Amino acid sequence: MKVRIEIEEGLEEEEVIIRCGNLTDSITDLQNYISKQSNGKRCLSLKIGGTEFFVPLGEIYFFETEGRELRAHTADKIFICDYKLYELEELLPGNFMRISKSTIANLDYVWSVTKNLTASSLVEFTGSNKKAMLSRAYYKAVTERLKVRKLGL
């Protein structure tokens, strides 16, 4: 494995790019380690009514659009998010992944996936009764990522 560091003055945020021939356990472990280094510190500004909250990314289970509104779900709350889903895809660390046209999930909290051959599958989350739909178009990619994911025990 080669490691290269490039210093770029004026860069607003550090970026780590991993180039690999295929996704292996060691690459996934590396991605998870790097993501967790800043996850606890990074927060998103989210709202409930007129109150603004600064929610750590590690507490967010999933984001979903409902109508023109983007909602962020934690274990017990639903916040309004000012970002667009495609903007979040660029900002979020590697443990977040799009699972449908309207949903991005934190794979660290996925407890189960109930497959449905004719429609969207159902995703359930650890420590919550919340559920999200996993579309057929994303099913294979998401379940493969979940299978290679390792717990940081």
Short mmCIF file of N, CA and C in Angstrom, two decimals:
data_model
loop_
_atom_site.label_atom_id
_atom_site.label_comp_id
_atom_site.label_asym_id
_atom_site.label_seq_id
_atom_site.Cartn_x
_atom_site.Cartn_y
_atom_site.Cartn_z
N MET A 1 0.85 -1.17 0.00
CA MET A 1 0.00 0.00 0.00
C MET A 1 0.89 1.24 0.00
N LYS A 2 0.58 2.17 -0.87
CA LYS A 2 1.30 3.45 -0.93
C LYS A 2 0.53 4.49 -0.13
N VAL A 3 1.25 5.36 0.54
CA VAL A 3 0.63 6.48 1.24
C VAL A 3 1.31 7.75 0.75
N ARG A 4 0.49 8.71 0.34
CA ARG A 4 1.02 9.97 -0.17
C ARG A 4 0.27 11.13 0.47
N ILE A 5 1.00 12.13 0.92
CA ILE A 5 0.38 13.32 1.51
C ILE A 5 0.71 14.50 0.62
N GLU A 6 -0.33 15.22 0.22
CA GLU A 6 -0.16 16.43 -0.59
C GLU A 6 -0.62 17.62 0.22
N ILE A 7 0.21 18.63 0.32
CA ILE A 7 -0.14 19.85 1.06
C ILE A 7 -0.62 20.88 0.05
N GLU A 8 -1.83 21.38 0.29
CA GLU A 8 -2.44 22.36 -0.60
C GLU A 8 -2.86 23.57 0.23
N GLU A 9 -2.16 24.67 0.09
CA GLU A 9 -2.46 25.87 0.86
C GLU A 9 -3.84 26.40 0.48
N GLY A 10 -4.55 26.91 1.47
CA GLY A 10 -5.86 27.50 1.23
C GLY A 10 -6.99 26.48 1.17
N LEU A 11 -6.70 25.21 1.39
CA LEU A 11 -7.73 24.18 1.37
C LEU A 11 -8.66 24.39 2.56
N GLU A 12 -9.96 24.44 2.30
CA GLU A 12 -10.93 24.71 3.37
C GLU A 12 -11.10 23.53 4.32
N GLU A 13 -11.06 22.30 3.78
CA GLU A 13 -11.26 21.12 4.60
C GLU A 13 -10.36 19.99 4.10
N GLU A 14 -9.80 19.23 5.05
CA GLU A 14 -8.96 18.11 4.66
C GLU A 14 -9.81 17.07 3.93
N GLU A 15 -9.17 16.39 2.97
CA GLU A 15 -9.86 15.37 2.20
C GLU A 15 -8.94 14.16 2.08
N VAL A 16 -9.48 12.99 2.33
CA VAL A 16 -8.72 11.75 2.19
C VAL A 16 -9.37 10.95 1.07
N ILE A 17 -8.58 10.56 0.08
CA ILE A 17 -9.06 9.76 -1.04
C ILE A 17 -8.37 8.41 -0.98
N ILE A 18 -9.14 7.35 -1.03
CA ILE A 18 -8.57 6.00 -1.04
C ILE A 18 -8.83 5.41 -2.43
N ARG A 19 -7.76 5.06 -3.13
CA ARG A 19 -7.88 4.42 -4.44
C ARG A 19 -7.55 2.95 -4.26
N CYS A 20 -8.44 2.08 -4.70
CA CYS A 20 -8.21 0.65 -4.53
C CYS A 20 -8.83 -0.13 -5.69
N GLY A 21 -8.29 -1.32 -5.90
CA GLY A 21 -8.80 -2.18 -6.97
C GLY A 21 -10.13 -2.79 -6.62
N ASN A 22 -10.33 -3.11 -5.33
CA ASN A 22 -11.61 -3.61 -4.86
C ASN A 22 -11.74 -3.30 -3.37
N LEU A 23 -12.96 -3.39 -2.87
CA LEU A 23 -13.24 -3.05 -1.48
C LEU A 23 -12.95 -4.26 -0.61
N THR A 24 -11.90 -4.17 0.20
CA THR A 24 -11.52 -5.26 1.10
C THR A 24 -11.80 -4.85 2.54
N ASP A 25 -11.68 -5.83 3.44
CA ASP A 25 -11.89 -5.54 4.86
C ASP A 25 -10.91 -4.48 5.36
N SER A 26 -9.66 -4.55 4.93
CA SER A 26 -8.66 -3.59 5.41
C SER A 26 -8.96 -2.18 4.89
N ILE A 27 -9.46 -2.05 3.67
CA ILE A 27 -9.83 -0.74 3.14
C ILE A 27 -11.03 -0.19 3.90
N THR A 28 -12.02 -1.04 4.17
CA THR A 28 -13.19 -0.60 4.94
C THR A 28 -12.80 -0.19 6.35
N ASP A 29 -11.91 -0.97 6.98
CA ASP A 29 -11.43 -0.62 8.32
C ASP A 29 -10.74 0.74 8.31
N LEU A 30 -9.91 0.98 7.30
CA LEU A 30 -9.21 2.25 7.17
C LEU A 30 -10.19 3.41 7.00
N GLN A 31 -11.18 3.22 6.14
CA GLN A 31 -12.20 4.25 5.92
C GLN A 31 -12.96 4.55 7.22
N ASN A 32 -13.36 3.51 7.93
CA ASN A 32 -14.09 3.69 9.18
C ASN A 32 -13.23 4.40 10.23
N TYR A 33 -11.96 4.04 10.31
CA TYR A 33 -11.07 4.68 11.27
C TYR A 33 -10.92 6.18 10.97
N ILE A 34 -10.69 6.50 9.71
CA ILE A 34 -10.53 7.91 9.32
C ILE A 34 -11.82 8.68 9.59
N SER A 35 -12.96 8.09 9.24
CA SER A 35 -14.25 8.75 9.45
C SER A 35 -14.51 9.04 10.92
N LYS A 36 -14.16 8.09 11.77
CA LYS A 36 -14.44 8.24 13.21
C LYS A 36 -13.53 9.28 13.87
N GLN A 37 -12.41 9.61 13.26
CA GLN A 37 -11.49 10.58 13.85
C GLN A 37 -12.13 11.96 13.97
N SER A 38 -13.01 12.30 13.04
CA SER A 38 -13.62 13.63 13.09
C SER A 38 -15.12 13.60 13.34
N ASN A 39 -15.72 12.40 13.33
CA ASN A 39 -17.17 12.30 13.50
C ASN A 39 -17.68 12.89 14.80
N GLY A 40 -17.00 12.60 15.91
CA GLY A 40 -17.47 13.09 17.19
C GLY A 40 -17.42 14.59 17.29
N LYS A 41 -16.56 15.23 16.51
CA LYS A 41 -16.38 16.68 16.58
C LYS A 41 -17.27 17.41 15.59
N ARG A 42 -17.61 16.77 14.48
CA ARG A 42 -18.38 17.44 13.44
C ARG A 42 -19.86 17.44 13.78
N CYS A 43 -20.46 18.59 13.64
CA CYS A 43 -21.88 18.76 13.94
C CYS A 43 -22.57 19.38 12.73
N LEU A 44 -23.85 19.14 12.65
CA LEU A 44 -24.68 19.80 11.64
C LEU A 44 -25.64 20.73 12.36
N SER A 45 -25.89 21.86 11.77
CA SER A 45 -26.87 22.79 12.29
C SER A 45 -28.25 22.33 11.80
N LEU A 46 -29.11 21.93 12.73
CA LEU A 46 -30.44 21.41 12.41
C LEU A 46 -31.47 22.17 13.23
N LYS A 47 -32.71 22.16 12.79
CA LYS A 47 -33.74 22.96 13.46
C LYS A 47 -34.96 22.14 13.84
N ILE A 48 -35.57 22.57 14.94
CA ILE A 48 -36.91 22.14 15.32
C ILE A 48 -37.64 23.43 15.64
N GLY A 49 -38.63 23.75 14.83
CA GLY A 49 -39.32 25.03 14.99
C GLY A 49 -38.34 26.17 14.82
N GLY A 50 -38.32 27.09 15.75
CA GLY A 50 -37.42 28.24 15.67
C GLY A 50 -36.10 28.02 16.40
N THR A 51 -35.87 26.81 16.91
CA THR A 51 -34.66 26.54 17.68
C THR A 51 -33.64 25.82 16.81
N GLU A 52 -32.39 26.30 16.87
CA GLU A 52 -31.30 25.69 16.12
C GLU A 52 -30.48 24.81 17.05
N PHE A 53 -30.22 23.57 16.62
CA PHE A 53 -29.44 22.62 17.39
C PHE A 53 -28.19 22.27 16.61
N PHE A 54 -27.11 21.96 17.33
CA PHE A 54 -25.86 21.54 16.69
C PHE A 54 -25.65 20.07 17.06
N VAL A 55 -26.07 19.21 16.14
CA VAL A 55 -26.16 17.78 16.39
C VAL A 55 -24.91 17.07 15.85
N PRO A 56 -24.20 16.31 16.70
CA PRO A 56 -23.05 15.54 16.21
C PRO A 56 -23.47 14.54 15.14
N LEU A 57 -22.67 14.40 14.10
CA LEU A 57 -22.99 13.47 13.01
C LEU A 57 -23.18 12.05 13.52
N GLY A 58 -22.44 11.69 14.54
CA GLY A 58 -22.53 10.34 15.10
C GLY A 58 -23.86 10.01 15.73
N GLU A 59 -24.72 11.01 15.96
CA GLU A 59 -26.04 10.77 16.55
C GLU A 59 -27.13 10.65 15.49
N ILE A 60 -26.80 10.92 14.24
CA ILE A 60 -27.82 10.93 13.18
C ILE A 60 -27.94 9.54 12.57
N TYR A 61 -29.17 9.01 12.54
CA TYR A 61 -29.45 7.69 11.98
C TYR A 61 -29.63 7.76 10.47
N PHE A 62 -30.44 8.73 10.01
CA PHE A 62 -30.64 8.87 8.57
C PHE A 62 -31.25 10.22 8.24
N PHE A 63 -31.12 10.59 6.97
CA PHE A 63 -31.72 11.79 6.40
C PHE A 63 -32.73 11.33 5.36
N GLU A 64 -33.88 11.99 5.32
CA GLU A 64 -34.86 11.65 4.28
C GLU A 64 -35.61 12.91 3.86
N THR A 65 -35.99 12.94 2.59
CA THR A 65 -36.79 14.05 2.11
C THR A 65 -38.25 13.68 2.25
N GLU A 66 -39.02 14.66 2.63
CA GLU A 66 -40.47 14.51 2.68
C GLU A 66 -41.05 15.78 2.09
N GLY A 67 -41.56 15.65 0.87
CA GLY A 67 -41.99 16.83 0.14
C GLY A 67 -40.76 17.66 -0.21
N ARG A 68 -40.76 18.92 0.14
CA ARG A 68 -39.61 19.80 -0.15
C ARG A 68 -38.69 19.93 1.05
N GLU A 69 -38.96 19.18 2.11
CA GLU A 69 -38.23 19.30 3.36
C GLU A 69 -37.26 18.13 3.53
N LEU A 70 -36.05 18.42 4.02
CA LEU A 70 -35.09 17.37 4.35
C LEU A 70 -35.08 17.23 5.86
N ARG A 71 -35.29 16.00 6.32
CA ARG A 71 -35.35 15.73 7.75
C ARG A 71 -34.19 14.85 8.18
N ALA A 72 -33.65 15.16 9.34
CA ALA A 72 -32.58 14.36 9.95
C ALA A 72 -33.17 13.65 11.16
N HIS A 73 -32.98 12.33 11.20
CA HIS A 73 -33.53 11.51 12.28
C HIS A 73 -32.43 11.07 13.22
N THR A 74 -32.64 11.30 14.52
CA THR A 74 -31.79 10.72 15.55
C THR A 74 -32.62 9.62 16.20
N ALA A 75 -32.15 9.04 17.29
CA ALA A 75 -32.88 7.95 17.94
C ALA A 75 -34.30 8.37 18.34
N ASP A 76 -34.46 9.63 18.78
CA ASP A 76 -35.77 10.03 19.29
C ASP A 76 -36.29 11.38 18.80
N LYS A 77 -35.57 12.01 17.87
CA LYS A 77 -36.01 13.33 17.39
C LYS A 77 -35.94 13.39 15.87
N ILE A 78 -36.70 14.33 15.32
CA ILE A 78 -36.66 14.62 13.89
C ILE A 78 -36.39 16.11 13.74
N PHE A 79 -35.31 16.44 13.03
CA PHE A 79 -34.88 17.81 12.81
C PHE A 79 -35.08 18.19 11.34
N ILE A 80 -35.16 19.47 11.08
CA ILE A 80 -35.19 19.98 9.72
C ILE A 80 -33.77 20.40 9.35
N CYS A 81 -33.36 20.02 8.14
CA CYS A 81 -32.00 20.28 7.67
C CYS A 81 -32.07 21.22 6.47
N ASP A 82 -31.20 22.23 6.43
CA ASP A 82 -31.22 23.21 5.35
C ASP A 82 -30.48 22.77 4.10
N TYR A 83 -29.76 21.66 4.16
CA TYR A 83 -29.02 21.17 3.00
C TYR A 83 -29.94 20.43 2.03
N LYS A 84 -29.44 20.21 0.84
CA LYS A 84 -30.08 19.32 -0.13
C LYS A 84 -29.42 17.95 0.04
N LEU A 85 -30.11 16.90 -0.36
CA LEU A 85 -29.58 15.55 -0.21
C LEU A 85 -28.25 15.37 -0.95
N TYR A 86 -28.16 15.90 -2.15
CA TYR A 86 -26.92 15.75 -2.93
C TYR A 86 -25.76 16.52 -2.27
N GLU A 87 -26.06 17.62 -1.57
CA GLU A 87 -25.02 18.36 -0.86
C GLU A 87 -24.51 17.54 0.33
N LEU A 88 -25.43 16.88 1.03
CA LEU A 88 -25.04 16.06 2.17
C LEU A 88 -24.16 14.89 1.74
N GLU A 89 -24.45 14.31 0.59
CA GLU A 89 -23.63 13.20 0.09
C GLU A 89 -22.16 13.59 -0.01
N GLU A 90 -21.91 14.84 -0.39
CA GLU A 90 -20.53 15.33 -0.51
C GLU A 90 -19.91 15.61 0.85
N LEU A 91 -20.72 16.02 1.82
CA LEU A 91 -20.22 16.45 3.13
C LEU A 91 -20.04 15.32 4.14
N LEU A 92 -20.89 14.30 4.04
CA LEU A 92 -20.93 13.27 5.08
C LEU A 92 -19.77 12.28 4.97
N PRO A 93 -19.34 11.73 6.12
CA PRO A 93 -18.25 10.74 6.10
C PRO A 93 -18.72 9.41 5.51
N GLY A 94 -17.79 8.47 5.37
CA GLY A 94 -18.03 7.21 4.68
C GLY A 94 -19.01 6.27 5.31
N ASN A 95 -19.37 6.46 6.58
CA ASN A 95 -20.36 5.57 7.18
C ASN A 95 -21.79 5.93 6.77
N PHE A 96 -21.96 7.05 6.06
CA PHE A 96 -23.26 7.42 5.51
C PHE A 96 -23.31 6.99 4.05
N MET A 97 -24.46 6.47 3.63
CA MET A 97 -24.60 6.00 2.25
C MET A 97 -26.04 6.20 1.79
N ARG A 98 -26.20 6.57 0.53
CA ARG A 98 -27.54 6.71 -0.03
C ARG A 98 -28.16 5.32 -0.13
N ILE A 99 -29.42 5.20 0.35
CA ILE A 99 -30.11 3.92 0.29
C ILE A 99 -31.36 3.98 -0.59
N SER A 100 -31.72 5.18 -0.99
CA SER A 100 -32.82 5.36 -1.94
C SER A 100 -32.69 6.76 -2.53
N LYS A 101 -33.55 7.07 -3.45
CA LYS A 101 -33.52 8.39 -4.08
C LYS A 101 -33.72 9.50 -3.05
N SER A 102 -34.42 9.19 -1.98
CA SER A 102 -34.76 10.23 -1.00
C SER A 102 -34.16 10.02 0.39
N THR A 103 -33.21 9.05 0.54
CA THR A 103 -32.70 8.74 1.88
C THR A 103 -31.21 8.45 1.87
N ILE A 104 -30.51 9.01 2.88
CA ILE A 104 -29.11 8.67 3.17
C ILE A 104 -29.11 8.13 4.60
N ALA A 105 -28.50 6.95 4.80
CA ALA A 105 -28.50 6.32 6.12
C ALA A 105 -27.09 6.23 6.69
N ASN A 106 -27.02 6.26 8.01
CA ASN A 106 -25.78 6.02 8.73
C ASN A 106 -25.68 4.50 8.91
N LEU A 107 -24.79 3.87 8.16
CA LEU A 107 -24.68 2.41 8.17
C LEU A 107 -24.27 1.85 9.53
N ASP A 108 -23.67 2.69 10.37
CA ASP A 108 -23.28 2.24 11.71
C ASP A 108 -24.50 1.86 12.56
N TYR A 109 -25.68 2.38 12.23
CA TYR A 109 -26.88 2.12 13.01
C TYR A 109 -27.82 1.11 12.36
N VAL A 110 -27.50 0.61 11.20
CA VAL A 110 -28.41 -0.35 10.54
C VAL A 110 -28.39 -1.66 11.31
N TRP A 111 -29.58 -2.04 11.78
CA TRP A 111 -29.74 -3.26 12.56
C TRP A 111 -30.15 -4.42 11.66
N SER A 112 -31.08 -4.17 10.72
CA SER A 112 -31.55 -5.24 9.86
C SER A 112 -32.07 -4.69 8.54
N VAL A 113 -32.07 -5.57 7.54
CA VAL A 113 -32.64 -5.26 6.24
C VAL A 113 -33.59 -6.40 5.89
N THR A 114 -34.87 -6.08 5.74
CA THR A 114 -35.86 -7.08 5.36
C THR A 114 -36.11 -6.93 3.87
N LYS A 115 -35.68 -7.94 3.12
CA LYS A 115 -35.74 -7.88 1.66
C LYS A 115 -37.16 -8.08 1.16
N ASN A 116 -37.52 -7.28 0.16
CA ASN A 116 -38.81 -7.40 -0.52
C ASN A 116 -38.48 -7.50 -2.00
N LEU A 117 -38.84 -8.60 -2.63
CA LEU A 117 -38.48 -8.83 -4.03
C LEU A 117 -39.22 -7.92 -5.01
N THR A 118 -40.41 -7.47 -4.65
CA THR A 118 -41.20 -6.69 -5.59
C THR A 118 -41.19 -5.19 -5.34
N ALA A 119 -40.71 -4.77 -4.19
CA ALA A 119 -40.72 -3.34 -3.85
C ALA A 119 -39.48 -3.01 -3.03
N SER A 120 -39.50 -1.86 -2.39
CA SER A 120 -38.37 -1.45 -1.54
C SER A 120 -38.26 -2.36 -0.32
N SER A 121 -37.03 -2.56 0.14
CA SER A 121 -36.79 -3.35 1.35
C SER A 121 -36.85 -2.42 2.55
N LEU A 122 -37.01 -3.00 3.73
CA LEU A 122 -37.16 -2.23 4.95
C LEU A 122 -35.88 -2.28 5.78
N VAL A 123 -35.37 -1.10 6.18
CA VAL A 123 -34.18 -1.00 7.01
C VAL A 123 -34.62 -0.59 8.41
N GLU A 124 -34.12 -1.32 9.42
CA GLU A 124 -34.39 -0.97 10.81
C GLU A 124 -33.08 -0.58 11.47
N PHE A 125 -33.18 0.29 12.47
CA PHE A 125 -32.00 0.88 13.10
C PHE A 125 -31.87 0.45 14.56
N THR A 126 -30.62 0.28 15.01
CA THR A 126 -30.30 -0.09 16.38
C THR A 126 -30.77 0.98 17.35
N GLY A 127 -31.38 0.56 18.44
CA GLY A 127 -31.75 1.49 19.50
C GLY A 127 -32.88 2.43 19.16
N SER A 128 -33.67 2.10 18.15
CA SER A 128 -34.76 2.99 17.74
C SER A 128 -35.84 2.17 17.04
N ASN A 129 -37.04 2.68 17.04
CA ASN A 129 -38.11 2.01 16.30
C ASN A 129 -38.26 2.62 14.90
N LYS A 130 -37.35 3.48 14.51
CA LYS A 130 -37.42 4.14 13.21
C LYS A 130 -37.05 3.17 12.10
N LYS A 131 -37.67 3.39 10.94
CA LYS A 131 -37.44 2.54 9.77
C LYS A 131 -37.31 3.42 8.54
N ALA A 132 -36.59 2.90 7.54
CA ALA A 132 -36.44 3.61 6.27
C ALA A 132 -36.53 2.59 5.14
N MET A 133 -36.81 3.08 3.96
CA MET A 133 -36.94 2.20 2.80
C MET A 133 -35.62 2.15 2.03
N LEU A 134 -35.22 0.95 1.65
CA LEU A 134 -34.02 0.70 0.84
C LEU A 134 -34.50 0.30 -0.54
N SER A 135 -34.25 1.12 -1.54
CA SER A 135 -34.77 0.84 -2.88
C SER A 135 -33.98 -0.28 -3.55
N ARG A 136 -34.62 -0.94 -4.49
CA ARG A 136 -33.99 -2.06 -5.20
C ARG A 136 -32.73 -1.61 -5.92
N ALA A 137 -32.69 -0.38 -6.41
CA ALA A 137 -31.52 0.12 -7.14
C ALA A 137 -30.28 0.20 -6.25
N TYR A 138 -30.46 0.40 -4.96
CA TYR A 138 -29.33 0.55 -4.03
C TYR A 138 -29.10 -0.70 -3.19
N TYR A 139 -29.99 -1.67 -3.27
CA TYR A 139 -29.95 -2.84 -2.38
C TYR A 139 -28.60 -3.55 -2.39
N LYS A 140 -28.10 -3.92 -3.55
CA LYS A 140 -26.86 -4.69 -3.64
C LYS A 140 -25.67 -3.93 -3.06
N ALA A 141 -25.51 -2.68 -3.45
CA ALA A 141 -24.38 -1.87 -2.97
C ALA A 141 -24.44 -1.70 -1.45
N VAL A 142 -25.62 -1.44 -0.92
CA VAL A 142 -25.76 -1.23 0.53
C VAL A 142 -25.49 -2.52 1.29
N THR A 143 -26.07 -3.63 0.87
CA THR A 143 -25.86 -4.89 1.60
C THR A 143 -24.41 -5.35 1.51
N GLU A 144 -23.74 -5.08 0.39
CA GLU A 144 -22.32 -5.42 0.29
C GLU A 144 -21.49 -4.59 1.27
N ARG A 145 -21.79 -3.30 1.37
CA ARG A 145 -21.08 -2.44 2.34
C ARG A 145 -21.34 -2.90 3.77
N LEU A 146 -22.58 -3.30 4.04
CA LEU A 146 -22.90 -3.77 5.39
C LEU A 146 -22.17 -5.07 5.72
N LYS A 147 -21.99 -5.93 4.74
CA LYS A 147 -21.31 -7.22 4.98
C LYS A 147 -19.83 -7.04 5.25
N VAL A 148 -19.16 -6.08 4.59
CA VAL A 148 -17.72 -5.90 4.81
C VAL A 148 -17.42 -4.99 5.98
N ARG A 149 -18.42 -4.34 6.47
CA ARG A 149 -18.23 -3.45 7.62
C ARG A 149 -17.86 -4.26 8.86
N LYS A 150 -16.94 -3.75 9.62
CA LYS A 150 -16.52 -4.41 10.85
C LYS A 150 -16.87 -3.53 12.03
N LEU A 151 -17.23 -4.16 13.12
CA LEU A 151 -17.50 -3.42 14.34
C LEU A 151 -16.20 -3.03 15.00
N GLY A 152 -16.15 -1.84 15.51
CA GLY A 152 -14.94 -1.35 16.18
C GLY A 152 -14.87 -1.80 17.62
N LEU A 153 -14.90 -3.11 17.86
CA LEU A 153 -14.85 -3.63 19.24
C LEU A 153 -13.44 -3.89 19.68
#
